[in-house]
Amino acid sequence: MSNPVDVRIDRETPVPLYHQLAEQLSAAIASGQLQPGDAFENEVAMADRLGLSRPTVRRAIQELVGQGLLLRRRGLGTTVAGRQIHRRAELTSLYDDLRREGSGDPRTVVLTHEVTTDEVAATALGLPVDTPLLRLVRLRFDGDRPLAILRNWLPPAYSDISREDLERDGLYALLRARGGKPVVAHQRIGARQPSAVERKHLAITPSQPVLTMSRTAFDAIGGPVEYGDHCYRAQDYSIEVMLDER
């Protein structure tokens, strides 16, 4: 029999419901409330019990499967994994990373700086789809070498960030200066072939892939801070993740 986890969902915060659910389920596994091999509550039963939609519950469960905390096996259902693997990544900007690695000249060219609406970005941030967002597209250099195209959407609270600010400092430093310190984020990493525009800006060929990263970040009280969709020259950039087995 599955052991239902006591979950408290706050519908007033902009933190996505699936993320709230995934975090509390993950904590239950980490604390030992759910033990390796335990049967996991059926997503239909969980959705009914918590008053959530099935897609919301399904996405939360998929997050835990992706983290190695749950196992889904055909005919056997979902169980708690025998090993817990925790992925840790720092909430830093590329500018911070270059400074930390000792690059003497991280440089930014702002390609787009406009206030607009974007349904995908607003939804990711938990905001109404017609919310005016500051849309930024920046080309980041390490010295004279193009390294990344950074696309970001910021809530109205940060719309005073200027082109000059972005060319002088890193985005996260500018956000922190305005009280928008990211403390929790959902991040997805992938790879794909570059578009024609990306090939031009990054000085790469069609056969050279780009590393991609999307991130939605929130502050300590659950307020949305930024949504980013970035691509990097794969041969020049890597993302390091710490794994720890407990």
Tab-separated table of C-alpha atoms in Angstrom:
chain	number	residue	atom	x	y	z
A	1	MET	CA	0.000	0.000	0.000
A	2	SER	CA	1.195	3.518	-0.744
A	3	ASN	CA	1.764	6.006	2.081
A	4	PRO	CA	0.123	9.349	1.129
A	5	VAL	CA	2.340	12.339	1.876
A	6	ASP	CA	0.854	15.329	3.673
A	7	VAL	CA	1.226	18.108	1.093
A	8	ARG	CA	0.356	21.779	1.557
A	9	ILE	CA	-0.272	23.658	-1.682
A	10	ASP	CA	-0.197	27.461	-1.612
A	11	ARG	CA	-2.270	28.810	-4.492
A	12	GLU	CA	-1.432	32.419	-3.635
A	13	THR	CA	2.272	32.131	-4.472
A	14	PRO	CA	3.503	32.309	-8.075
A	15	VAL	CA	5.649	29.210	-7.560
A	16	PRO	CA	4.145	26.621	-9.960
A	17	LEU	CA	1.891	24.043	-8.339
A	18	TYR	CA	3.813	21.115	-9.824
A	19	HIS	CA	7.051	22.533	-8.370
A	20	GLN	CA	5.524	22.900	-4.903
A	21	LEU	CA	4.304	19.302	-5.078
A	22	ALA	CA	7.606	17.934	-6.395
A	23	GLU	CA	9.606	19.731	-3.683
A	24	GLN	CA	7.448	18.346	-0.854
A	25	LEU	CA	7.459	14.824	-2.262
A	26	SER	CA	11.239	15.018	-2.668
A	27	ALA	CA	11.554	16.156	0.958
A	28	ALA	CA	9.433	13.196	2.097
A	29	ILE	CA	11.802	10.823	0.318
A	30	ALA	CA	14.917	12.566	1.659
A	31	SER	CA	13.565	12.480	5.237
A	32	GLY	CA	12.801	8.772	5.074
A	33	GLN	CA	9.029	9.184	5.260
A	34	LEU	CA	8.994	7.326	1.970
A	35	GLN	CA	11.433	4.426	1.945
A	36	PRO	CA	13.237	2.785	-1.006
A	37	GLY	CA	10.930	0.238	-2.590
A	38	ASP	CA	7.733	1.795	-1.187
A	39	ALA	CA	4.804	1.936	-3.577
A	40	PHE	CA	4.061	5.513	-4.627
A	41	GLU	CA	0.554	6.957	-4.526
A	42	ASN	CA	-1.378	6.682	-7.788
A	43	GLU	CA	-1.430	10.005	-9.647
A	44	VAL	CA	-5.222	9.915	-10.037
A	45	ALA	CA	-5.699	9.367	-6.295
A	46	MET	CA	-3.171	12.061	-5.494
A	47	ALA	CA	-4.814	14.557	-7.835
A	48	ASP	CA	-8.220	13.923	-6.251
A	49	ARG	CA	-6.846	14.084	-2.710
A	50	LEU	CA	-5.009	17.370	-3.236
A	51	GLY	CA	-7.497	19.035	-5.565
A	52	LEU	CA	-4.926	19.290	-8.362
A	53	SER	CA	-5.184	18.485	-12.044
A	54	ARG	CA	-3.748	15.206	-13.308
A	55	PRO	CA	-1.258	16.996	-15.620
A	56	THR	CA	0.067	18.951	-12.614
A	57	VAL	CA	0.565	15.778	-10.566
A	58	ARG	CA	2.003	13.922	-13.552
A	59	ARG	CA	4.574	16.674	-14.152
A	60	ALA	CA	5.636	16.625	-10.495
A	61	ILE	CA	6.084	12.852	-10.622
A	62	GLN	CA	8.058	13.135	-13.851
A	63	GLU	CA	10.360	15.620	-12.102
A	64	LEU	CA	11.105	13.051	-9.388
A	65	VAL	CA	11.615	10.299	-11.946
A	66	GLY	CA	14.058	12.561	-13.754
A	67	GLN	CA	15.933	13.159	-10.478
A	68	GLY	CA	16.267	9.433	-9.876
A	69	LEU	CA	14.015	9.515	-6.810
A	70	LEU	CA	11.169	7.453	-8.283
A	71	LEU	CA	11.036	4.446	-10.592
A	72	ARG	CA	8.227	3.821	-13.076
A	73	ARG	CA	7.954	0.240	-14.324
A	74	ARG	CA	5.309	-1.115	-16.630
A	75	GLY	CA	2.937	-3.401	-14.763
A	76	LEU	CA	4.483	-2.600	-11.384
A	77	GLY	CA	3.547	1.055	-10.999
A	78	THR	CA	5.694	3.745	-9.421
A	79	THR	CA	7.996	3.059	-6.477
A	80	VAL	CA	10.577	4.986	-4.481
A	81	ALA	CA	14.030	4.436	-5.963
A	82	GLY	CA	16.597	2.431	-4.035
A	83	ARG	CA	19.180	5.187	-4.315
A	84	GLN	CA	18.663	8.918	-3.914
A	85	ILE	CA	20.619	11.070	-6.348
A	86	HIS	CA	20.595	14.811	-5.695
A	87	ARG	CA	21.651	17.230	-8.386
A	88	ARG	CA	22.967	20.535	-7.112
A	89	ALA	CA	23.655	23.564	-9.286
A	90	GLU	CA	24.463	27.069	-8.172
A	91	LEU	CA	22.130	29.909	-9.115
A	92	THR	CA	24.690	32.041	-10.919
A	93	SER	CA	24.737	33.937	-14.174
A	94	LEU	CA	27.168	33.277	-17.012
A	95	TYR	CA	28.818	36.600	-16.130
A	96	ASP	CA	29.401	35.285	-12.583
A	97	ASP	CA	30.786	32.031	-13.989
A	98	LEU	CA	33.279	33.817	-16.242
A	99	ARG	CA	34.429	36.054	-13.404
A	100	ARG	CA	34.839	33.058	-11.111
A	101	GLU	CA	36.875	31.205	-13.747
A	102	GLY	CA	39.202	34.181	-13.954
A	103	SER	CA	38.158	35.548	-17.348
A	104	GLY	CA	39.539	39.066	-17.623
A	105	ASP	CA	36.991	40.356	-20.084
A	106	PRO	CA	33.409	39.016	-20.004
A	107	ARG	CA	31.625	41.315	-22.431
A	108	THR	CA	27.962	41.722	-23.388
A	109	VAL	CA	26.248	43.060	-26.493
A	110	VAL	CA	22.537	43.711	-25.998
A	111	LEU	CA	20.656	42.624	-29.133
A	112	THR	CA	17.097	43.177	-27.858
A	113	HIS	CA	15.729	45.279	-25.002
A	114	GLU	CA	11.943	45.687	-25.108
A	115	VAL	CA	8.790	45.439	-23.033
A	116	THR	CA	6.405	42.907	-24.538
A	117	THR	CA	4.062	40.043	-23.665
A	118	ASP	CA	4.980	36.380	-23.990
A	119	GLU	CA	2.566	33.621	-23.039
A	120	VAL	CA	5.233	30.941	-22.505
A	121	ALA	CA	7.412	33.134	-20.302
A	122	ALA	CA	4.490	34.529	-18.295
A	123	THR	CA	3.125	31.041	-17.661
A	124	ALA	CA	6.544	29.811	-16.534
A	125	LEU	CA	6.715	32.724	-14.097
A	126	GLY	CA	3.197	32.117	-12.806
A	127	LEU	CA	1.952	35.476	-14.130
A	128	PRO	CA	-1.103	36.384	-16.242
A	129	VAL	CA	-0.338	35.847	-19.936
A	130	ASP	CA	-0.877	39.549	-20.708
A	131	THR	CA	1.705	40.728	-18.153
A	132	PRO	CA	4.213	43.142	-19.748
A	133	LEU	CA	7.660	41.572	-19.433
A	134	LEU	CA	11.101	43.003	-20.116
A	135	ARG	CA	12.489	40.847	-22.931
A	136	LEU	CA	16.264	40.725	-23.249
A	137	VAL	CA	18.474	39.061	-25.836
A	138	ARG	CA	22.192	39.360	-25.169
A	139	LEU	CA	25.306	38.045	-26.859
A	140	ARG	CA	27.939	37.154	-24.270
A	141	PHE	CA	31.629	37.155	-25.145
A	142	ASP	CA	34.629	35.784	-23.320
A	143	GLY	CA	37.182	38.283	-24.556
A	144	ASP	CA	36.684	38.376	-28.326
A	145	ARG	CA	35.131	34.905	-28.487
A	146	PRO	CA	31.307	34.672	-28.682
A	147	LEU	CA	30.152	32.168	-26.085
A	148	ALA	CA	26.382	32.350	-25.608
A	149	ILE	CA	23.072	33.867	-26.649
A	150	LEU	CA	21.086	34.717	-23.519
A	151	ARG	CA	17.330	35.255	-23.814
A	152	ASN	CA	15.532	36.417	-20.664
A	153	TRP	CA	12.081	37.654	-19.657
A	154	LEU	CA	11.784	39.679	-16.445
A	155	PRO	CA	8.670	40.655	-14.415
A	156	PRO	CA	7.562	44.331	-14.329
A	157	ALA	CA	9.444	44.940	-11.043
A	158	TYR	CA	12.718	44.800	-12.967
A	159	SER	CA	11.731	46.738	-16.077
A	160	ASP	CA	14.021	49.633	-15.107
A	161	ILE	CA	17.113	47.579	-15.976
A	162	SER	CA	18.712	49.396	-18.914
A	163	ARG	CA	20.896	48.404	-21.840
A	164	GLU	CA	23.772	50.214	-20.207
A	165	ASP	CA	23.269	48.261	-16.967
A	166	LEU	CA	23.386	44.967	-18.860
A	167	GLU	CA	26.516	45.881	-20.782
A	168	ARG	CA	28.250	46.855	-17.545
A	169	ASP	CA	27.203	44.088	-15.148
A	170	GLY	CA	25.749	40.576	-14.921
A	171	LEU	CA	21.970	40.119	-14.868
A	172	TYR	CA	21.872	38.376	-11.492
A	173	ALA	CA	23.905	41.169	-9.884
A	174	LEU	CA	21.393	43.682	-11.261
A	175	LEU	CA	18.469	41.595	-9.960
A	176	ARG	CA	20.031	41.236	-6.516
A	177	ALA	CA	20.556	45.003	-6.347
A	178	ARG	CA	16.786	45.376	-6.759
A	179	GLY	CA	15.936	42.795	-4.095
A	180	GLY	CA	15.391	39.971	-6.593
A	181	LYS	CA	17.769	37.314	-5.280
A	182	PRO	CA	17.002	33.951	-6.939
A	183	VAL	CA	16.927	31.169	-4.349
A	184	VAL	CA	15.033	28.383	-6.125
A	185	ALA	CA	14.859	27.510	-9.790
A	186	HIS	CA	13.666	24.893	-12.216
A	187	GLN	CA	16.344	24.270	-14.824
A	188	ARG	CA	16.434	22.089	-17.922
A	189	ILE	CA	19.574	21.315	-19.927
A	190	GLY	CA	19.705	19.961	-23.454
A	191	ALA	CA	21.445	20.147	-26.819
A	192	ARG	CA	20.364	20.736	-30.417
A	193	GLN	CA	21.490	22.006	-33.789
A	194	PRO	CA	21.781	25.805	-34.005
A	195	SER	CA	19.468	28.057	-35.998
A	196	ALA	CA	20.857	30.244	-38.770
A	197	VAL	CA	20.786	33.298	-36.484
A	198	GLU	CA	22.562	31.394	-33.705
A	199	ARG	CA	25.235	30.162	-36.124
A	200	LYS	CA	25.879	33.744	-37.225
A	201	HIS	CA	26.136	35.189	-33.720
A	202	LEU	CA	28.164	32.326	-32.248
A	203	ALA	CA	30.418	31.888	-35.304
A	204	ILE	CA	29.759	28.158	-35.621
A	205	THR	CA	28.907	25.797	-38.469
A	206	PRO	CA	25.619	23.886	-38.978
A	207	SER	CA	27.310	20.682	-37.776
A	208	GLN	CA	28.350	22.181	-34.434
A	209	PRO	CA	25.673	21.715	-31.731
A	210	VAL	CA	24.649	24.223	-29.093
A	211	LEU	CA	24.120	23.442	-25.438
A	212	THR	CA	20.757	24.751	-24.222
A	213	MET	CA	19.493	25.729	-20.804
A	214	SER	CA	16.093	27.012	-19.722
A	215	ARG	CA	15.574	28.296	-16.204
A	216	THR	CA	12.723	29.749	-14.162
A	217	ALA	CA	13.911	31.385	-10.941
A	218	PHE	CA	12.006	32.576	-7.847
A	219	ASP	CA	13.004	34.568	-4.766
A	220	ALA	CA	12.779	33.536	-1.103
A	221	ILE	CA	9.060	34.319	-0.835
A	222	GLY	CA	8.141	32.648	-4.128
A	223	GLY	CA	8.088	35.788	-6.256
A	224	PRO	CA	9.092	35.313	-9.909
A	225	VAL	CA	12.545	36.681	-10.763
A	226	GLU	CA	13.394	35.585	-14.296
A	227	TYR	CA	12.714	33.134	-17.081
A	228	GLY	CA	15.671	32.353	-19.320
A	229	ASP	CA	16.181	30.369	-22.511
A	230	HIS	CA	19.872	30.284	-23.418
A	231	CYS	CA	22.198	28.552	-25.869
A	232	TYR	CA	25.961	28.119	-25.679
A	233	ARG	CA	28.800	27.037	-27.940
A	234	ALA	CA	29.023	23.409	-26.807
A	235	GLN	CA	32.758	23.156	-27.472
A	236	ASP	CA	33.505	26.076	-25.155
A	237	TYR	CA	31.045	25.661	-22.292
A	238	SER	CA	29.988	22.889	-19.937
A	239	ILE	CA	27.616	22.687	-16.991
A	240	GLU	CA	28.969	20.922	-13.922
A	241	VAL	CA	26.495	19.145	-11.645
A	242	MET	CA	27.396	17.669	-8.253
A	243	LEU	CA	25.917	14.226	-7.562
A	244	ASP	CA	25.740	12.866	-4.084
A	245	GLU	CA	24.576	9.406	-3.082
A	246	ARG	CA	23.020	8.981	0.329
